Short mmCIF file of C-alpha atoms and ligand atoms in Angstrom, two decimals:
data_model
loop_
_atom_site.label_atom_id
_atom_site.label_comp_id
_atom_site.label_asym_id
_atom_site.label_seq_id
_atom_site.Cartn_x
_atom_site.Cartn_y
_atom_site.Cartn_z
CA UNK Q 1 -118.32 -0.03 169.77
CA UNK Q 2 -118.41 -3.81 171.00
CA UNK Q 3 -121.66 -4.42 172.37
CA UNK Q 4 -121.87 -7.22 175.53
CA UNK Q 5 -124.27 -9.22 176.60
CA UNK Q 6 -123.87 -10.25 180.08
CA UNK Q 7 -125.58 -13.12 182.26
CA UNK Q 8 -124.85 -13.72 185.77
CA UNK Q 9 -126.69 -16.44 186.58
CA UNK Q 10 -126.33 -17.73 190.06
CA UNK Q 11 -124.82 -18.24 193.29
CA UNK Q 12 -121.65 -16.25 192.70
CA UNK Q 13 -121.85 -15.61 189.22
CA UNK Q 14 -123.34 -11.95 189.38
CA UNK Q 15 -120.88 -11.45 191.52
CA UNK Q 16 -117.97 -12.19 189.57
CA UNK Q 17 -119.75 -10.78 186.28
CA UNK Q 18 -120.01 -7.42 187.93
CA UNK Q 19 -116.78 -7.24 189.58
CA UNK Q 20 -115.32 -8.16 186.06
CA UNK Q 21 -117.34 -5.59 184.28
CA UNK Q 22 -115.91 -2.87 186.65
CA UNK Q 23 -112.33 -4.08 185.83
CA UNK Q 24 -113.01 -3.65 181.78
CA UNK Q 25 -115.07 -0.58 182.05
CA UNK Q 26 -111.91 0.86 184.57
CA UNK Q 27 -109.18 -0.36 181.56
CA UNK Q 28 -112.02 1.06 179.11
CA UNK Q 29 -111.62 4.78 180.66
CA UNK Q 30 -107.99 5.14 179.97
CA UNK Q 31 -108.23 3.75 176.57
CA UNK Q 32 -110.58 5.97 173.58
CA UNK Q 33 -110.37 3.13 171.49
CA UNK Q 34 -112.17 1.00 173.30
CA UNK Q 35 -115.72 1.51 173.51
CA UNK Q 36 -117.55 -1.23 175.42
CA UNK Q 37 -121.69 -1.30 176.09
CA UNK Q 38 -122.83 -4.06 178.24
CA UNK Q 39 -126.91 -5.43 178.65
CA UNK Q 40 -127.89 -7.57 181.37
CA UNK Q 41 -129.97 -10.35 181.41
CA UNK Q 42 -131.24 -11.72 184.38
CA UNK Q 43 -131.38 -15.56 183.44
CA UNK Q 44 -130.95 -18.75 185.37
CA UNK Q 45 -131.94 -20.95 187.98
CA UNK Q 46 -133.93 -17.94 189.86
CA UNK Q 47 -135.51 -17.37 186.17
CA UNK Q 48 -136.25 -20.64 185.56
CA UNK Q 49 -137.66 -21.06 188.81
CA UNK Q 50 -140.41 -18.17 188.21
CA UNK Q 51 -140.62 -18.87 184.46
CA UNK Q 52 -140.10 -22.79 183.88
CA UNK Q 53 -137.63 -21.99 181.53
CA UNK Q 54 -133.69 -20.74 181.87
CA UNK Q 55 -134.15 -18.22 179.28
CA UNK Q 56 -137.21 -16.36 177.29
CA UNK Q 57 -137.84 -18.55 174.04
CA UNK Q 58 -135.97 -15.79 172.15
CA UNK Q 59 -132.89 -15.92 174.26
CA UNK Q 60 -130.79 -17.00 171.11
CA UNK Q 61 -131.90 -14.95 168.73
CA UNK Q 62 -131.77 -11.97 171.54
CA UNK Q 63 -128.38 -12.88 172.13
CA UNK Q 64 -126.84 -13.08 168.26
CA UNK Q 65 -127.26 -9.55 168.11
CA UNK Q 66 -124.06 -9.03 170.51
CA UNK Q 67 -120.75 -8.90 169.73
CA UNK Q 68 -119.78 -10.81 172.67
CA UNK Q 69 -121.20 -13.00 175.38
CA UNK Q 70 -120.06 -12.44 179.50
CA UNK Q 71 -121.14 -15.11 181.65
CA UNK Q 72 -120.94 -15.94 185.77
CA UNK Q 73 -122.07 -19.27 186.38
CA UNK Q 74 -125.13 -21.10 185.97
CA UNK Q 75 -126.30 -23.74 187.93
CA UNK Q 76 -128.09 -23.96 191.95
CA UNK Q 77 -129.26 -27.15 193.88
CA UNK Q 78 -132.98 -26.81 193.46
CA UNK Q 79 -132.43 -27.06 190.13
CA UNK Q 80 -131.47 -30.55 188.33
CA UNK Q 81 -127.89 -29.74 186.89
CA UNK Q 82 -128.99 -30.54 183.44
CA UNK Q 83 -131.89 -28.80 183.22
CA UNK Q 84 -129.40 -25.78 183.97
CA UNK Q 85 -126.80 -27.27 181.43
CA UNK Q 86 -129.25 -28.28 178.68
CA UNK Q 87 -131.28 -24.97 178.89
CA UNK Q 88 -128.82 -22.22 178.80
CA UNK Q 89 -125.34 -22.68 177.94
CA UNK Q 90 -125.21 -26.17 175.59
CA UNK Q 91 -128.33 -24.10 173.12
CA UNK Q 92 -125.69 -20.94 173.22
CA UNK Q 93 -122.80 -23.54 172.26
CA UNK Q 94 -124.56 -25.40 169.97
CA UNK Q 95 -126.52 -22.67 167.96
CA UNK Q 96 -123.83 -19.97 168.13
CA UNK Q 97 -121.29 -23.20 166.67
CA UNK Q 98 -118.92 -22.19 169.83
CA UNK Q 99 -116.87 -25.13 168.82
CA UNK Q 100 -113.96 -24.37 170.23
CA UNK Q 101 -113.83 -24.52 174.45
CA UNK Q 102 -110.46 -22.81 175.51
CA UNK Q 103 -109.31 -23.06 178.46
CA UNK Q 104 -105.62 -21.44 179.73
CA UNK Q 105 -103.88 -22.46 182.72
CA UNK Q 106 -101.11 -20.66 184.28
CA UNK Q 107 -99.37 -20.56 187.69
CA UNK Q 108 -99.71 -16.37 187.86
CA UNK Q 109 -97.02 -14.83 189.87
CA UNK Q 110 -98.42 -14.63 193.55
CA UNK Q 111 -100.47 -17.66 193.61
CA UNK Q 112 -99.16 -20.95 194.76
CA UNK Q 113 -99.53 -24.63 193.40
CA UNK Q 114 -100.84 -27.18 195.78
CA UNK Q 115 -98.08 -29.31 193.88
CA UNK Q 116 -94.43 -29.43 195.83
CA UNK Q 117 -92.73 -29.35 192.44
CA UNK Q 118 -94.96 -27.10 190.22
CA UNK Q 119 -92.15 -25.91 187.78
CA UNK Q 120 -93.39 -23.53 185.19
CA UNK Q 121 -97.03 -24.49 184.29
CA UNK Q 122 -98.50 -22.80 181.31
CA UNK Q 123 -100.77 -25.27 179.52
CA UNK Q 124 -103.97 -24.50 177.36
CA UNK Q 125 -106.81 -27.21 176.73
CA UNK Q 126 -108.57 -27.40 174.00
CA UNK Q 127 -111.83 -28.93 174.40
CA UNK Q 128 -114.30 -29.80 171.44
CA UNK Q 129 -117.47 -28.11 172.33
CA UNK Q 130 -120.30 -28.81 170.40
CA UNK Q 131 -120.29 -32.91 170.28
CA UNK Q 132 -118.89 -35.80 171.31
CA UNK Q 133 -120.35 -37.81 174.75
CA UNK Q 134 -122.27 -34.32 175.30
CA UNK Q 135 -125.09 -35.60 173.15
CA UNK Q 136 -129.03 -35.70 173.73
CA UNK Q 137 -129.33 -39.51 171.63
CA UNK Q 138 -130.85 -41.80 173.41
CA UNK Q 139 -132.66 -42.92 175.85
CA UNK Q 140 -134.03 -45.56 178.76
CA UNK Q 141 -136.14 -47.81 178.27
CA UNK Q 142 -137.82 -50.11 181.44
CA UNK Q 143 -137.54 -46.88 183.44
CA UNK Q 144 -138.35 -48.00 187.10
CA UNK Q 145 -138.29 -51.90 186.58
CA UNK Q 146 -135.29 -54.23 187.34
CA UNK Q 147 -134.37 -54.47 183.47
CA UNK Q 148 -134.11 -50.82 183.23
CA UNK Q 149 -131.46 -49.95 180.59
CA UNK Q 150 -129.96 -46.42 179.72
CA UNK Q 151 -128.49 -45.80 176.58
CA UNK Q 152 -126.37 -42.45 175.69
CA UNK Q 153 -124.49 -42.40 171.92
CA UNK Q 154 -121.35 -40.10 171.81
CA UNK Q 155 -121.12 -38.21 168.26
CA UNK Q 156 -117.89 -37.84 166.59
CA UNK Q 157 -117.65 -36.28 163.15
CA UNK Q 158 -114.73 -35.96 161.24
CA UNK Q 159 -116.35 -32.56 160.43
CA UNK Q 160 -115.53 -32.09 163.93
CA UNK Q 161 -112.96 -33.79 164.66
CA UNK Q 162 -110.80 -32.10 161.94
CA UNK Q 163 -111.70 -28.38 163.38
CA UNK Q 164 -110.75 -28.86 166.21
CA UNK Q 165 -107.67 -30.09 166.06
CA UNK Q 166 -106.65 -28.01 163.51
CA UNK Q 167 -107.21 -25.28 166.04
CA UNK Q 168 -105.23 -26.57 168.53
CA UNK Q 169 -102.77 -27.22 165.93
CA UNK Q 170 -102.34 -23.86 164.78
CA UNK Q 171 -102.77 -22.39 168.59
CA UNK Q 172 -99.69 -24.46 169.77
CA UNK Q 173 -97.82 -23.18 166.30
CA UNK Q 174 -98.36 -19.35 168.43
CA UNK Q 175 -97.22 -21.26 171.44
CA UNK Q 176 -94.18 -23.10 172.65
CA UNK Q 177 -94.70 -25.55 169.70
CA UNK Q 178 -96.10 -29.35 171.39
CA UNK Q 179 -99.66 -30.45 170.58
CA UNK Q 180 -101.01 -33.55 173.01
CA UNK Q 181 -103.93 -35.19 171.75
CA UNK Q 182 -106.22 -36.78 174.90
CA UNK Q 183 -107.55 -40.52 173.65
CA UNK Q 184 -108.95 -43.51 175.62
CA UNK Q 185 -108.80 -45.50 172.57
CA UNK Q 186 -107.68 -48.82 174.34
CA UNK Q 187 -111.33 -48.84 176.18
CA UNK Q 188 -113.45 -47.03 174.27
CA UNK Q 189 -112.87 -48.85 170.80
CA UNK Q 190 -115.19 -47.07 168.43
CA UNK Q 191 -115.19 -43.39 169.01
CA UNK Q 192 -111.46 -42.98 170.42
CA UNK Q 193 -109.42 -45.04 167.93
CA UNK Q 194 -111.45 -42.46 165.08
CA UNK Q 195 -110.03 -39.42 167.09
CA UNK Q 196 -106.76 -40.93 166.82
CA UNK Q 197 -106.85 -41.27 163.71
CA UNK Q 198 -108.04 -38.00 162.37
CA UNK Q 199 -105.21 -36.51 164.72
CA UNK Q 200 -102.65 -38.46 163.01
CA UNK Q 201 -104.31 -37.20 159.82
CA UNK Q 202 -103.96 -33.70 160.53
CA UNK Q 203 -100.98 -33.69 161.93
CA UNK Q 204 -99.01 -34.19 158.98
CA UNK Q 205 -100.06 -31.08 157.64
CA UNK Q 206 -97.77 -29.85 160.84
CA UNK Q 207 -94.30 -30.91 160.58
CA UNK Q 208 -93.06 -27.83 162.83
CA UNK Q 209 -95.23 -29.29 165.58
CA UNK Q 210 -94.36 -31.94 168.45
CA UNK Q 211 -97.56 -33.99 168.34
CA UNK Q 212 -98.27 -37.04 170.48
CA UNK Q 213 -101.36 -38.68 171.92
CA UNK Q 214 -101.73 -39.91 175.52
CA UNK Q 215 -104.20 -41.70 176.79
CA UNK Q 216 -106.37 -39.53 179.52
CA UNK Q 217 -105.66 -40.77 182.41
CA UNK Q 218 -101.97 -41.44 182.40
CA UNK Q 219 -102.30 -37.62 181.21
CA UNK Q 220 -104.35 -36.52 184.03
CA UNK Q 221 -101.50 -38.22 186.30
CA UNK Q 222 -98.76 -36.65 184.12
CA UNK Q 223 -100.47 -32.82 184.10
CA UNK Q 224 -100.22 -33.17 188.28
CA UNK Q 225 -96.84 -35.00 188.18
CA UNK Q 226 -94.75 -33.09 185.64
CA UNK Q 227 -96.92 -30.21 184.08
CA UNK Q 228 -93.68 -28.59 182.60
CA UNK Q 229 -94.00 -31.24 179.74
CA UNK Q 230 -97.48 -29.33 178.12
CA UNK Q 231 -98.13 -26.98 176.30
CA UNK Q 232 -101.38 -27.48 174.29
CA UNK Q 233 -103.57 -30.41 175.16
CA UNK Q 234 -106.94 -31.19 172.97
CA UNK Q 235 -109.34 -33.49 173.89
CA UNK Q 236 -113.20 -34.66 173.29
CA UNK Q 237 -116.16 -32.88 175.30
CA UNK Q 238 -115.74 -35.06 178.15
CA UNK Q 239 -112.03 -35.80 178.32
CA UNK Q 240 -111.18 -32.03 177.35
CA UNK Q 241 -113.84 -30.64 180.21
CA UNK Q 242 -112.13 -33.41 182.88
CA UNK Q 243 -108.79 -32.72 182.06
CA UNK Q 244 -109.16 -28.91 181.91
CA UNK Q 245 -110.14 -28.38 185.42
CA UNK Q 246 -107.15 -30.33 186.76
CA UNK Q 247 -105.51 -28.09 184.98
CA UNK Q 248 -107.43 -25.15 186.84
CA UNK Q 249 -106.84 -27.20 190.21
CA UNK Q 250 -103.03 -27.53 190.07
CA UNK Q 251 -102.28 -24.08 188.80
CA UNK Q 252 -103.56 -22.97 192.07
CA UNK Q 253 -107.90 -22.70 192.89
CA UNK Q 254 -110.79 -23.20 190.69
CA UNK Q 255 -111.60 -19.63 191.12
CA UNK Q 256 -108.74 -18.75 188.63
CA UNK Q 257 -109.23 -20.59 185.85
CA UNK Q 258 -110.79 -18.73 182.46
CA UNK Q 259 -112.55 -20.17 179.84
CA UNK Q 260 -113.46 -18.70 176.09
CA UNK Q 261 -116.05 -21.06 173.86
CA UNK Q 262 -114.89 -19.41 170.77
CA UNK Q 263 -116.54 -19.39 167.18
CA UNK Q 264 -113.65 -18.84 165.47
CA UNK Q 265 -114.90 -17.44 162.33
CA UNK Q 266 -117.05 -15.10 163.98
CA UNK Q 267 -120.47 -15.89 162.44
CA UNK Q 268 -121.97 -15.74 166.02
CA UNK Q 269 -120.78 -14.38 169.14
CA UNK Q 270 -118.43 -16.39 171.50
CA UNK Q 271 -118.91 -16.63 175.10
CA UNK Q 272 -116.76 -15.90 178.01
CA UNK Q 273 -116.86 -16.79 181.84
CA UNK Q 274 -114.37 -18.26 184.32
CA UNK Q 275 -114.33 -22.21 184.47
CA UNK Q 276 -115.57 -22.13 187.74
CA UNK Q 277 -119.79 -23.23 189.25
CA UNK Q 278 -122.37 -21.25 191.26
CA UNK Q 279 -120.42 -22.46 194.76
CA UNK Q 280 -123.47 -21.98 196.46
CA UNK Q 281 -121.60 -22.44 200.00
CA UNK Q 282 -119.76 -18.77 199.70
CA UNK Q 283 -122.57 -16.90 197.66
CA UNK Q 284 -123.90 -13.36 198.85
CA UNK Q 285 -120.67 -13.20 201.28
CA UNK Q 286 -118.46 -11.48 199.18
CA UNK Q 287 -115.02 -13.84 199.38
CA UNK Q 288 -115.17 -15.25 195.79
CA UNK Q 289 -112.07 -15.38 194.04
CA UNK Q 290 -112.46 -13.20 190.90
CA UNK Q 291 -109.09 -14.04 189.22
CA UNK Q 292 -110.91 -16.22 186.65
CA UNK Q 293 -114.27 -13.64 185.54
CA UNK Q 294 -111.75 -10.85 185.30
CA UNK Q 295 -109.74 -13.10 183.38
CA UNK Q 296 -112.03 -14.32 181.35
CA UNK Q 297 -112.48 -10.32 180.69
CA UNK Q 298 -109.08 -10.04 179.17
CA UNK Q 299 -110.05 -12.90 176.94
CA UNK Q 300 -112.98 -11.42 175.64
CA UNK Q 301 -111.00 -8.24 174.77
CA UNK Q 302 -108.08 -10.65 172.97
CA UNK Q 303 -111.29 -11.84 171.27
CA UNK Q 304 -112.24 -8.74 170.29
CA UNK Q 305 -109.08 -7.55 169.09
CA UNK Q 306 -108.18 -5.34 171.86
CA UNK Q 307 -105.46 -7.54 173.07
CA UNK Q 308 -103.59 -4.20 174.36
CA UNK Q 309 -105.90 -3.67 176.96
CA UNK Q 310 -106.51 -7.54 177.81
CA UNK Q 311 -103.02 -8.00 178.75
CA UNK Q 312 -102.96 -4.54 180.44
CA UNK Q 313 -105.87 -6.53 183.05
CA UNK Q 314 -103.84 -10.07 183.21
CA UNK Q 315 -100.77 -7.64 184.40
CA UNK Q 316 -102.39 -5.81 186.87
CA UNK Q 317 -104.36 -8.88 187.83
CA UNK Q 318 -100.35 -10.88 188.76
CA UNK Q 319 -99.69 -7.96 189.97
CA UNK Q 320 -101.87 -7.63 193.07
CA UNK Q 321 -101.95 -10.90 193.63
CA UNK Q 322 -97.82 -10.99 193.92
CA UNK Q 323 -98.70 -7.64 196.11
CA UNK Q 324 -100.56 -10.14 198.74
CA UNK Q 325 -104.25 -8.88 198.16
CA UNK Q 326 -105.68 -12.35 197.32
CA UNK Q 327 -108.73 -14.09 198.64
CA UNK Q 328 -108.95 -16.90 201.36
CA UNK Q 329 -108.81 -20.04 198.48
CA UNK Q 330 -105.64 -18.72 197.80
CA UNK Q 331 -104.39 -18.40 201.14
CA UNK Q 332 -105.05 -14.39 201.59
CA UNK Q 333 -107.84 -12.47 203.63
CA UNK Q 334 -109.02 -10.20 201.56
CA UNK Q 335 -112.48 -9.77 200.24
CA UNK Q 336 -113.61 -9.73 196.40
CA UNK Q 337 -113.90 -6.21 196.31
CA UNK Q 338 -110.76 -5.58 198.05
CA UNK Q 339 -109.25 -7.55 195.41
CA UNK Q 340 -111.17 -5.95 192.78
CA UNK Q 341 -110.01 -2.40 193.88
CA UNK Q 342 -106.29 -3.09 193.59
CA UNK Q 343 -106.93 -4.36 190.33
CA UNK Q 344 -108.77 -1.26 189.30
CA UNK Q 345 -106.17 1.02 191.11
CA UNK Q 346 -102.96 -0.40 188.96
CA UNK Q 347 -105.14 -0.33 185.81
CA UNK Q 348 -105.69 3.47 186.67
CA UNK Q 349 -102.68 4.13 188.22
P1 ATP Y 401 -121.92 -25.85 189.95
O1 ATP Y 401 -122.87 -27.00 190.16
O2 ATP Y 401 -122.61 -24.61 189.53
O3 ATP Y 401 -120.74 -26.20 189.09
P2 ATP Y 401 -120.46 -26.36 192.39
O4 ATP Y 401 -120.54 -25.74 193.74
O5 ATP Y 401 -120.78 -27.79 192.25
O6 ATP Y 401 -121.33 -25.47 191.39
P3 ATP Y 401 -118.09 -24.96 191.82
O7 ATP Y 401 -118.92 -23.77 192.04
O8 ATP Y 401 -117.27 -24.98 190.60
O9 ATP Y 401 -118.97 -26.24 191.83
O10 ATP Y 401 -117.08 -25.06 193.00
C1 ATP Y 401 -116.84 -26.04 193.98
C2 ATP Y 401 -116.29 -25.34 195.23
O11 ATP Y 401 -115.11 -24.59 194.94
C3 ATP Y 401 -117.28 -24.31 195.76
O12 ATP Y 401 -118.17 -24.91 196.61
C4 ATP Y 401 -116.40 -23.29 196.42
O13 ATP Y 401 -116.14 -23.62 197.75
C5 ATP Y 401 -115.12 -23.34 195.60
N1 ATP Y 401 -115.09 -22.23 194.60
C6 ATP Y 401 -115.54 -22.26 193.32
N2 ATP Y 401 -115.36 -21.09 192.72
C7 ATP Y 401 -114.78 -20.27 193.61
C8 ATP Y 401 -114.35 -18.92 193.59
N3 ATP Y 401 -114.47 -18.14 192.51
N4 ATP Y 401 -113.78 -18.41 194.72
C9 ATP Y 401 -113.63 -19.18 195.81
N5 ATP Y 401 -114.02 -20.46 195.91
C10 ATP Y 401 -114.60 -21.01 194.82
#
């Protein structure tokens, strides 16, 4: 038995959560050798807003006794984003070594680019999860006065560094082969230039691989102009978060995008939710997209090494959305659930 832990969180997060639990507990009936238990936790903003804190002060060590992790979305505007941020999901990252932030995008059959030209657009970013500019050292000093200074240091360890790329390495070595390796190392001169180089490094040990670095934003402009050309992009915290959701945006709506922060090993649990926020402007009204928590739901199953029944969800995911049944950021009418139920029907069906 794989045992769950799921947290909403806010806006449309429990939404999503729930209408992706029903989707693996339909694929879960059909299939004896998959035995899934899920346990709630009600944690987030509305938590932290009764308790002064996003989770209990044993939320970790509650949490490392699952197998897996199913998120929504965290995150509401009477809360200061990183409070939200710092509170809940970097502690999970950090202390459950999630180094790994994986994040697919594909155009799925049904759903249409906002690009003219999309071609075929199947490109995974690799983001490094656990360092980076996504640090806490620092600090301002003068706060309030005209000399006030802030001061934020990025981390980059060749400890890493190295993981991560081997990863994405090794995932494009599954794929169609091509490795591109985000920098900024004309501007920022320290950090950058030391990715570089440990990419360069590593990929020697890959001689079947097409590696090449690009600076970030000629590859933001590339990934919109010619996405045909990626296949596996890696990148820093900050450039690998950035870069991912334009990859979300031109493969269609933010609601479709997945997202896996993976322990590889599988010391601690990984975590799963769809890339998407809160979207407090369409909470409660039932018209979220839930493409990218059901997703993220065949993910978790890949991750759990029932990749059977993950790509039995991504099928008849495509396949109602080719159908037509596909909510309004996609250009359809129907409702979540509606969407939800064709899902269900085709996995049952
Ligand atoms: P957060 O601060 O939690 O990231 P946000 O509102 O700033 O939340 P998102 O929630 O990612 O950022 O989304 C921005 C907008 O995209 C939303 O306001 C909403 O209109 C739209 N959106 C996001 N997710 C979905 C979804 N699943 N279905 C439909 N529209 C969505």
């Amino acid at each position: 038995m794989s045992r769950i832990a799921v947290v909403g969180g806010d806006g449309i997060g429990p939404e999503v959560v729930q209408t992706g639990m029903r989707v693996l507990r339909a694929v879960a009936e059909g299939d004896p050798a998959l035995d899934l238990e899920f346990t709630e936790f009600p944690w987030g903003c509305e938590y932290y807003l009764e308790n002064g804190r996003m989770m209990p002060e044993d939320g970790i060590e509650v949490l490392s006794g699952f197998d897996a992790l199913y998120l929504g979305a965290v995150g509401w505007p009477t809360v200061p984003d990183h409070v939200s941020l710092w509170q809940l999901l970097i502690p999970i990252r950090r202390n459950f070594d999630q180094y790994v932030n994986l994040r697919p995008a594909r155009l799925l059959r049904g759903v249409e680019s906002p690009l003219r030209k999309p071609g075929v657009l199947d490109v995974t970013v690799v983001r490094e999860n656990t360092e980076g500019e996504y640090s806490d050292s620092g600090g301002r000093l003068f706060a309030g006065t005209p000399r006030e200074v802030a001061i934020q240091d990025s981390v980059f360890t060749r400890h890493g560094l190295e993981r991560i790329i081997r990863y994405a390495f090794d995932l494009a070595g599954t794929r169609r082969g091509r490795l591109t390796g985000a920098t900024k190392s004309n501007g920022i001169s320290i950090t950058m230039p030391f990715f570089d180089e440990v990419f360069r490094e590593v990929s020697e040990e890959y001689s079947d691989i097409e590696a090449s670095l690009m600076h970030a934003d000629a590859l933001a402009a590339r990934l919109v102009l010619d996405p045909e050309s990626f296949d596996v992009v890696v990148g820093s915290n900050l450039l690998g978060d950035i870069l991912s959701e334009v990859t979300a945006a031109v493969s269609g709506a933010i609601g479709i995008a997945p997202s896996a922060n993976l322990n590889p090993e599988g010391d601690y649990p990984s975590l799963f939710e769809p890339i998407h926020g809160s979207a407090p402007d369409i909470a409660g009204k039932g018209v979220a997209n839930p493409t990218g928590a059901i997703w993220a739901g065949a993910m978790m199953l890949d991750h759990l090494g029932y990749d059977a029944a993950g790509r039995r969800i991504v099928e008849a995911l495509e396949t109602t959305l080719e159908s037509g049944t596909k909510t309004g950021d996609l250009g359809g009418s129907a409702k979540m659930d509606e969407v939800t139920e064709a899902v269900i029907e085709r996995l049952r069906g």
